[in-house]
Short mmCIF file of C-alpha atoms in Angstrom, two decimals:
data_model
loop_
_atom_site.label_atom_id
_atom_site.label_comp_id
_atom_site.label_asym_id
_atom_site.label_seq_id
_atom_site.Cartn_x
_atom_site.Cartn_y
_atom_site.Cartn_z
CA VAL A 542 0.00 0.00 0.00
CA THR A 543 1.39 3.39 -1.02
CA HIS A 544 -0.21 6.72 -0.10
CA TYR A 545 0.73 9.80 -2.10
CA GLN A 546 0.15 13.54 -1.99
CA VAL A 547 1.03 16.00 -4.75
CA LEU A 548 3.20 18.78 -3.28
CA ASP A 549 3.89 20.76 -6.45
CA ARG A 550 2.96 20.52 -10.13
CA PHE A 551 5.16 21.44 -13.09
CA HIS A 552 4.80 21.07 -16.84
CA GLY A 553 5.18 17.31 -17.35
CA HIS A 554 6.36 16.61 -13.77
CA SER A 555 5.03 16.58 -10.20
CA LEU A 556 6.71 16.57 -6.81
CA VAL A 557 4.99 14.01 -4.60
CA ASP A 558 5.23 12.84 -1.02
CA LEU A 559 4.86 9.08 -0.70
CA GLU A 560 4.23 7.04 2.42
CA LEU A 561 4.46 3.28 2.37
CA GLU A 562 2.39 1.05 4.63
CA THR A 563 4.14 -1.99 3.24
CA GLY A 564 7.60 -2.31 1.81
CA ARG A 565 8.17 -4.36 -1.31
CA THR A 566 11.01 -4.22 -3.81
CA HIS A 567 10.33 -1.56 -6.47
CA GLN A 568 6.99 -0.74 -4.78
CA ILE A 569 7.12 3.02 -5.34
CA ARG A 570 8.34 2.63 -8.91
CA VAL A 571 5.67 0.06 -9.80
CA HIS A 572 2.80 1.94 -8.13
CA MET A 573 3.68 5.29 -9.70
CA ALA A 574 4.08 3.75 -13.16
CA TYR A 575 0.74 1.97 -12.72
CA ILE A 576 -1.06 5.32 -12.31
CA ASN A 577 0.83 6.72 -15.35
CA HIS A 578 3.21 8.85 -13.28
CA PRO A 579 6.57 7.05 -13.52
CA LEU A 580 9.60 8.38 -11.70
CA VAL A 581 12.01 10.59 -13.59
CA GLY A 582 14.96 8.45 -14.56
CA ASP A 583 13.25 5.08 -14.18
CA ASP A 584 14.49 3.17 -17.21
CA VAL A 585 12.66 -0.02 -16.17
CA TYR A 586 9.11 1.14 -15.33
CA GLY A 587 9.17 4.61 -16.89
CA THR A 588 8.44 5.51 -20.48
CA GLY A 589 9.00 8.40 -22.88
CA ALA A 590 10.33 11.70 -21.50
CA ALA A 591 10.12 10.49 -17.89
CA SER A 592 12.75 7.80 -18.33
CA ALA A 593 16.50 7.97 -18.76
CA VAL A 594 18.43 5.76 -21.10
CA ARG A 595 21.78 4.91 -19.48
CA GLY A 596 22.90 8.37 -18.40
CA ARG A 597 21.68 11.71 -17.14
CA ASN A 598 18.20 12.78 -18.10
CA ASP A 599 17.07 16.35 -18.80
CA LEU A 600 16.86 17.10 -15.05
CA GLY A 601 20.36 15.84 -14.28
CA PHE A 602 19.41 12.57 -12.61
CA VAL A 603 21.32 9.34 -13.05
CA GLY A 604 18.85 6.72 -11.90
CA GLN A 605 15.47 7.42 -10.36
CA ALA A 606 14.44 10.77 -8.92
CA LEU A 607 13.69 9.23 -5.56
CA HIS A 608 14.72 10.45 -2.10
CA ALA A 609 13.96 8.97 1.33
CA GLU A 610 13.56 11.97 3.62
CA ARG A 611 12.59 9.78 6.56
CA LEU A 612 13.08 6.11 7.31
CA ARG A 613 11.41 4.51 10.33
CA LEU A 614 11.99 0.91 11.33
CA ILE A 615 11.96 -1.46 14.27
CA HIS A 616 15.43 -2.67 15.27
CA PRO A 617 15.51 -6.46 14.78
CA ARG A 618 17.28 -7.20 18.07
CA THR A 619 16.20 -4.49 20.52
CA HIS A 620 12.74 -3.95 19.00
CA GLU A 621 13.35 -0.23 19.48
CA GLN A 622 11.66 2.07 16.97
CA MET A 623 14.35 3.97 15.09
CA GLU A 624 13.94 6.96 12.80
CA PHE A 625 16.45 8.52 10.42
CA PHE A 626 16.24 11.77 8.44
CA ALA A 627 18.17 12.91 5.37
CA PRO A 628 18.06 16.37 3.78
CA LEU A 629 17.22 16.77 0.10
CA PRO A 630 20.40 16.27 -1.96
CA GLU A 631 21.78 19.20 -3.97
CA HIS A 632 21.10 17.56 -7.34
CA PHE A 633 17.46 17.12 -6.35
CA LYS A 634 17.23 20.78 -5.28
CA ALA A 635 18.80 21.82 -8.60
CA ALA A 636 16.23 19.78 -10.55
CA LEU A 637 13.36 21.41 -8.61
CA GLU A 638 14.79 24.87 -9.29
CA LYS A 639 15.05 24.03 -12.99
CA LEU A 640 11.40 22.92 -13.01
CA ARG A 641 10.25 25.99 -11.09
CA GLY A 642 12.16 28.26 -13.47
CA ALA A 643 10.62 26.58 -16.51
CA ASN A 644 7.13 26.96 -15.06
CA GLY A 645 7.43 30.49 -13.71
#
């Protein structure tokens, strides 16, 4: 199960927040492609302008435009709930600025 919320819309792209109830391999990529919104740079599940073919795409991504801002899990030994945060990488910020500039 994947929940999503659109945070910002651009011409041909959207910034979304995704929350997973379950965690399967490729889950986000498969679910987003299924609703015709593949990830930028997904050369397996994406198609057309949204996918990259072995190299950087038009937004500067190598691989999928996917970032885990927060990861929460239960430690397998202590059973303690653990939570980790990571800021948005610079290349992701640059891609968003490019999209905002193109839509402004």
